[in-house]
Amino acid sequence: MHKSYQMGSTRVNVLEGANLSVRRGEFLAILGASGSGKSTLLHLLGGLDWPDLGRVLFEEQDLRAYRRGRLNRFRNRTVGFVFQFYHLIDEFNVRENVLLPAMVGKSVLAWLAGRSTPKRRADELIELVGLQDRALHKPYQLSGGERQRVAIARALMNRPELLLADEPTGNLDSATGNGILQIFEQLNRAGQTIVMVTHDERIAQMATRAVVLVDGKTVERRVG
Ligand SMILES: Nc1ncnc2c1ncn2[C@@H]1O[C@H](COP(=O)(O)OP(=O)(O)O)[C@@H](O)[C@H]1O
Ligand SMILES: [Mg+2]
């Protein structure tokens, strides 16, 4: 993949031949210095942006060939996103934030007819991330670590085949960050495929595989 951004009169080359494959069941860490293109790469993997050159394939299919409906389903169901700054909706409580991906793309009638199943799943996920006592809290009533737990539960709502996380501990103190990483580790042990972007070398130690972005290219890195 190649990707560059135009900034005024200069062109910033971010990815210059980055190449990687993600295998089912693995926990892949993408490392690299700040500004090396990690978020850019993750957005390409999630179908949120497009490479200038090169392709992103999911199960052998080029995302570019997806029709609009298929692409929306890919973004909303096939992948789940966890961001550094949580991106929760302030007006919604924890349960509503977690439920949101299940509502997307459904008509009001379809949602009302089938909502009990997603509600049960949301409650299970809220328990999984240890927030059963916070289900009715709004994001501003939660700590950073708790907000990130909500974001993880939300990302899992539609049972994504691939969980993408962009520096999910980048904004947390190390003890809180460790709690978040433990959740990812548990999920991976239960079979969840994870790609996590980080500039923290320690996180690479818990991944099953790691690559480093250097000069716009991916370089395989030993782990463990
Ligand atoms: N939308 C954009 N427009 C212009 N430049 C961008 C844009 N997004 C990222 N960049 C630049 O691309 C480089 C890589 O950014 P990013 O992928 O966010 O890096 P990382 O996540 O590794 O810190 C940075 O120099 C950044 O300033
Ligand atoms: Mg980034």
Tab-separated table of C-alpha atoms and ligand atoms in Angstrom:
chain	number	residue	atom	x	y	z
A	1	MET	CA	0.000	0.000	0.000
A	2	HIS	CA	1.053	3.515	-0.777
A	3	LYS	CA	-0.565	6.553	0.788
A	4	SER	CA	0.397	10.194	0.811
A	5	TYR	CA	-1.257	13.394	1.945
A	6	GLN	CA	-1.106	16.768	0.237
A	7	MET	CA	-0.308	19.546	2.715
A	8	GLY	CA	-0.336	22.876	0.888
A	9	SER	CA	2.405	22.617	-1.678
A	10	THR	CA	4.141	19.611	-0.140
A	11	ARG	CA	3.260	15.975	-0.443
A	12	VAL	CA	3.802	13.824	2.657
A	13	ASN	CA	4.504	10.218	1.763
A	14	VAL	CA	3.223	8.142	4.664
A	15	LEU	CA	3.008	4.577	3.363
A	16	GLU	CA	5.470	3.598	0.665
A	17	GLY	CA	4.964	-0.057	-0.049
A	18	ALA	CA	3.614	-1.259	3.296
A	19	ASN	CA	2.622	-4.901	2.953
A	20	LEU	CA	1.141	-7.251	5.505
A	21	SER	CA	-1.283	-10.077	5.959
A	22	VAL	CA	-3.414	-10.800	8.998
A	23	ARG	CA	-4.246	-14.403	9.781
A	24	ARG	CA	-7.389	-15.539	11.526
A	25	GLY	CA	-6.910	-15.860	15.281
A	26	GLU	CA	-3.709	-13.878	15.570
A	27	PHE	CA	-2.945	-10.837	17.691
A	28	LEU	CA	-0.876	-8.624	15.438
A	29	ALA	CA	0.853	-5.563	16.850
A	30	ILE	CA	1.766	-2.718	14.490
A	31	LEU	CA	4.560	-0.669	15.998
A	32	GLY	CA	6.221	2.512	14.848
A	33	ALA	CA	7.195	5.984	15.945
A	34	SER	CA	4.618	8.732	16.227
A	35	GLY	CA	3.808	9.936	12.709
A	36	SER	CA	5.046	6.743	11.042
A	37	GLY	CA	1.615	6.009	9.542
A	38	LYS	CA	0.124	3.502	11.997
A	39	SER	CA	-3.323	5.095	12.144
A	40	THR	CA	-3.298	5.583	8.384
A	41	LEU	CA	-2.591	1.888	7.903
A	42	LEU	CA	-5.311	0.849	10.375
A	43	HIS	CA	-7.868	3.021	8.589
A	44	LEU	CA	-6.998	1.311	5.310
A	45	LEU	CA	-7.450	-2.124	6.915
A	46	GLY	CA	-10.873	-1.109	8.224
A	47	GLY	CA	-12.079	0.267	4.909
A	48	LEU	CA	-12.296	3.797	6.345
A	49	ASP	CA	-9.856	5.188	3.795
A	50	TRP	CA	-8.248	4.031	0.546
A	51	PRO	CA	-4.638	3.518	-0.523
A	52	ASP	CA	-3.422	5.668	-3.435
A	53	LEU	CA	-1.816	2.552	-4.809
A	54	GLY	CA	-2.168	-1.070	-3.759
A	55	ARG	CA	-5.090	-3.061	-2.469
A	56	VAL	CA	-6.718	-4.221	0.732
A	57	LEU	CA	-8.158	-7.717	0.484
A	58	PHE	CA	-10.502	-9.346	2.953
A	59	GLU	CA	-10.890	-13.087	2.396
A	60	GLU	CA	-9.379	-12.630	-1.085
A	61	GLN	CA	-11.823	-9.876	-2.023
A	62	ASP	CA	-10.718	-6.342	-2.815
A	63	LEU	CA	-12.592	-3.879	-0.568
A	64	ARG	CA	-12.636	-1.513	-3.531
A	65	ALA	CA	-14.908	-3.926	-5.390
A	66	TYR	CA	-17.514	-3.944	-2.623
A	67	ARG	CA	-20.827	-2.326	-3.370
A	68	ARG	CA	-21.899	0.408	-0.969
A	69	GLY	CA	-24.137	-1.858	1.170
A	70	ARG	CA	-21.430	-4.508	1.458
A	71	LEU	CA	-18.856	-1.877	2.391
A	72	ASN	CA	-21.126	-0.467	5.092
A	73	ARG	CA	-21.630	-3.959	6.491
A	74	PHE	CA	-17.877	-4.545	6.407
A	75	ARG	CA	-17.252	-1.349	8.397
A	76	ASN	CA	-20.081	-1.939	10.856
A	77	ARG	CA	-20.009	-5.701	11.340
A	78	THR	CA	-16.938	-7.398	9.939
A	79	VAL	CA	-14.545	-5.076	11.743
A	80	GLY	CA	-14.806	-3.457	15.167
A	81	PHE	CA	-12.831	-0.284	15.929
A	82	VAL	CA	-11.358	0.863	19.253
A	83	PHE	CA	-9.812	4.335	19.193
A	84	GLN	CA	-7.339	6.052	21.495
A	85	PHE	CA	-9.870	8.701	22.503
A	86	TYR	CA	-12.855	6.326	22.907
A	87	HIS	CA	-15.241	8.294	20.642
A	88	LEU	CA	-18.300	7.560	22.782
A	89	ILE	CA	-21.517	9.505	22.430
A	90	ASP	CA	-21.869	11.815	25.434
A	91	GLU	CA	-25.671	11.923	25.450
A	92	PHE	CA	-25.945	8.112	25.583
A	93	ASN	CA	-25.363	5.953	28.617
A	94	VAL	CA	-23.037	2.941	28.630
A	95	ARG	CA	-25.670	0.457	27.487
A	96	GLU	CA	-26.870	2.728	24.681
A	97	ASN	CA	-23.319	3.315	23.458
A	98	VAL	CA	-22.683	-0.427	23.378
A	99	LEU	CA	-25.974	-1.061	21.553
A	100	LEU	CA	-25.350	1.532	18.879
A	101	PRO	CA	-23.655	-0.699	16.252
A	102	ALA	CA	-26.615	-3.096	16.445
A	103	MET	CA	-29.012	-0.267	15.585
A	104	VAL	CA	-27.055	1.056	12.617
A	105	GLY	CA	-28.641	0.238	9.282
A	106	LYS	CA	-31.887	-1.087	10.778
A	107	SER	CA	-35.306	0.447	10.241
A	108	VAL	CA	-37.179	1.540	13.369
A	109	LEU	CA	-39.635	-1.313	12.951
A	110	ALA	CA	-36.952	-3.941	12.458
A	111	TRP	CA	-35.132	-2.592	15.497
A	112	LEU	CA	-38.213	-2.605	17.729
A	113	ALA	CA	-39.122	-6.137	16.637
A	114	GLY	CA	-35.700	-7.625	17.347
A	115	ARG	CA	-34.133	-5.478	20.036
A	116	SER	CA	-34.260	-7.941	22.946
A	117	THR	CA	-31.434	-10.084	21.539
A	118	PRO	CA	-28.977	-7.181	21.098
A	119	LYS	CA	-29.934	-5.894	24.548
A	120	ARG	CA	-29.001	-9.223	26.069
A	121	ARG	CA	-25.732	-9.229	24.145
A	122	ALA	CA	-24.970	-5.650	25.250
A	123	ASP	CA	-25.476	-6.642	28.884
A	124	GLU	CA	-23.207	-9.672	28.465
A	125	LEU	CA	-20.492	-7.477	26.952
A	126	ILE	CA	-20.873	-4.853	29.664
A	127	GLU	CA	-20.321	-7.617	32.195
A	128	LEU	CA	-17.379	-9.003	30.218
A	129	VAL	CA	-15.586	-5.659	30.526
A	130	GLY	CA	-16.568	-5.377	34.202
A	131	LEU	CA	-18.977	-2.437	33.971
A	132	GLN	CA	-22.224	-4.041	35.150
A	133	ASP	CA	-22.472	-1.394	37.904
A	134	ARG	CA	-22.036	1.423	35.382
A	135	ALA	CA	-24.541	0.483	32.678
A	136	LEU	CA	-26.614	3.623	33.174
A	137	HIS	CA	-23.683	6.016	33.559
A	138	LYS	CA	-22.936	8.585	30.873
A	139	PRO	CA	-19.368	8.737	29.499
A	140	TYR	CA	-18.541	11.918	31.498
A	141	GLN	CA	-19.325	9.965	34.684
A	142	LEU	CA	-16.643	7.384	33.852
A	143	SER	CA	-12.861	7.234	34.184
A	144	GLY	CA	-10.663	6.931	31.089
A	145	GLY	CA	-10.167	3.209	31.612
A	146	GLU	CA	-13.902	2.685	32.025
A	147	ARG	CA	-14.609	4.638	28.850
A	148	GLN	CA	-12.191	2.467	26.933
A	149	ARG	CA	-13.969	-0.623	28.316
A	150	VAL	CA	-17.230	0.746	26.926
A	151	ALA	CA	-15.547	1.317	23.563
A	152	ILE	CA	-14.287	-2.287	23.543
A	153	ALA	CA	-17.755	-3.628	24.351
A	154	ARG	CA	-19.214	-1.471	21.590
A	155	ALA	CA	-16.612	-2.716	19.102
A	156	LEU	CA	-17.603	-6.314	19.933
A	157	MET	CA	-21.350	-5.744	19.675
A	158	ASN	CA	-21.731	-7.116	16.150
A	159	ARG	CA	-19.260	-10.003	16.687
A	160	PRO	CA	-16.593	-8.600	14.354
A	161	GLU	CA	-14.253	-11.042	12.693
A	162	LEU	CA	-11.470	-8.519	13.083
A	163	LEU	CA	-10.939	-6.166	16.003
A	164	LEU	CA	-8.859	-3.083	15.143
A	165	ALA	CA	-7.442	-1.003	17.993
A	166	ASP	CA	-5.565	2.278	17.584
A	167	GLU	CA	-3.358	2.893	20.641
A	168	PRO	CA	-6.173	1.862	22.995
A	169	THR	CA	-3.975	2.455	26.053
A	170	GLY	CA	-2.250	5.578	24.736
A	171	ASN	CA	-4.290	7.896	26.901
A	172	LEU	CA	-4.253	5.825	30.097
A	173	ASP	CA	-1.867	5.428	33.029
A	174	SER	CA	0.069	2.167	32.918
A	175	ALA	CA	-1.971	0.272	35.555
A	176	THR	CA	-5.250	1.152	33.842
A	177	GLY	CA	-3.711	0.375	30.457
A	178	ASN	CA	-2.667	-3.060	31.700
A	179	GLY	CA	-6.274	-3.818	32.636
A	180	ILE	CA	-7.350	-2.905	29.109
A	181	LEU	CA	-4.612	-5.040	27.580
A	182	GLN	CA	-5.717	-8.000	29.685
A	183	ILE	CA	-9.153	-7.752	28.078
A	184	PHE	CA	-7.599	-7.857	24.610
A	185	GLU	CA	-5.446	-10.812	25.637
A	186	GLN	CA	-8.497	-12.710	26.922
A	187	LEU	CA	-10.405	-11.956	23.747
A	188	ASN	CA	-7.550	-13.232	21.614
A	189	ARG	CA	-7.290	-16.394	23.688
A	190	ALA	CA	-10.997	-16.928	23.008
A	191	GLY	CA	-10.248	-16.743	19.280
A	192	GLN	CA	-10.724	-13.055	18.459
A	193	THR	CA	-8.465	-11.782	15.673
A	194	ILE	CA	-6.884	-8.493	16.753
A	195	VAL	CA	-4.730	-5.874	15.064
A	196	MET	CA	-3.416	-3.333	17.549
A	197	VAL	CA	-1.477	-0.225	16.696
A	198	THR	CA	0.847	1.092	19.374
A	199	HIS	CA	4.116	2.898	19.873
A	200	ASP	CA	4.618	0.998	23.141
A	201	GLU	CA	7.216	-1.745	22.705
A	202	ARG	CA	5.910	-3.586	25.788
A	203	ILE	CA	2.575	-4.233	24.128
A	204	ALA	CA	4.304	-6.075	21.320
A	205	GLN	CA	5.364	-8.651	23.903
A	206	MET	CA	1.808	-9.889	24.371
A	207	ALA	CA	1.053	-10.058	20.657
A	208	THR	CA	1.484	-13.237	18.638
A	209	ARG	CA	3.207	-11.280	15.862
A	210	ALA	CA	4.504	-7.759	15.377
A	211	VAL	CA	5.488	-5.555	12.476
A	212	VAL	CA	7.160	-2.160	12.635
A	213	LEU	CA	6.454	0.704	10.260
A	214	VAL	CA	9.748	2.171	9.094
A	215	ASP	CA	9.990	4.658	6.232
A	216	GLY	CA	6.500	3.745	5.078
A	217	LYS	CA	7.233	0.022	4.927
A	218	THR	CA	6.352	-2.836	7.245
A	219	VAL	CA	9.188	-4.806	8.771
A	220	GLU	CA	8.546	-8.123	10.546
A	221	ARG	CA	9.625	-8.115	14.205
A	222	ARG	CA	10.312	-10.913	16.679
A	223	VAL	CA	7.989	-11.148	19.668
A	224	GLY	CA	8.009	-12.881	23.040
B	1	LIG	N1	-5.677	13.699	6.850
B	1	LIG	C1	-4.374	14.017	6.822
B	1	LIG	N2	-3.946	15.074	6.099
B	1	LIG	C2	-2.640	15.389	6.060
B	1	LIG	N3	-1.665	14.719	6.692
B	1	LIG	C3	-2.039	13.659	7.429
B	1	LIG	C4	-3.401	13.260	7.535
B	1	LIG	N4	-3.457	12.151	8.337
B	1	LIG	C5	-2.185	11.909	8.718
B	1	LIG	N5	-1.330	12.797	8.180
B	1	LIG	C6	0.139	12.796	8.352
B	1	LIG	O1	0.608	11.518	8.014
B	1	LIG	C7	1.615	11.091	8.901
B	1	LIG	C8	1.196	9.765	9.539
B	1	LIG	O2	0.079	9.967	10.364
B	1	LIG	P1	-0.564	8.813	11.235
B	1	LIG	O3	-0.964	7.690	10.352
B	1	LIG	O4	-1.620	9.428	12.059
B	1	LIG	O5	0.684	8.354	12.118
B	1	LIG	P2	0.742	7.571	13.507
B	1	LIG	O6	-0.614	7.019	13.780
B	1	LIG	O7	1.798	6.524	13.309
B	1	LIG	O8	1.171	8.564	14.537
B	1	LIG	C9	1.811	12.217	9.900
B	1	LIG	O9	2.924	12.959	9.496
B	1	LIG	C10	0.537	13.021	9.783
B	1	LIG	O10	0.773	14.362	10.070
B	2	MG	MG	-1.957	7.328	15.318
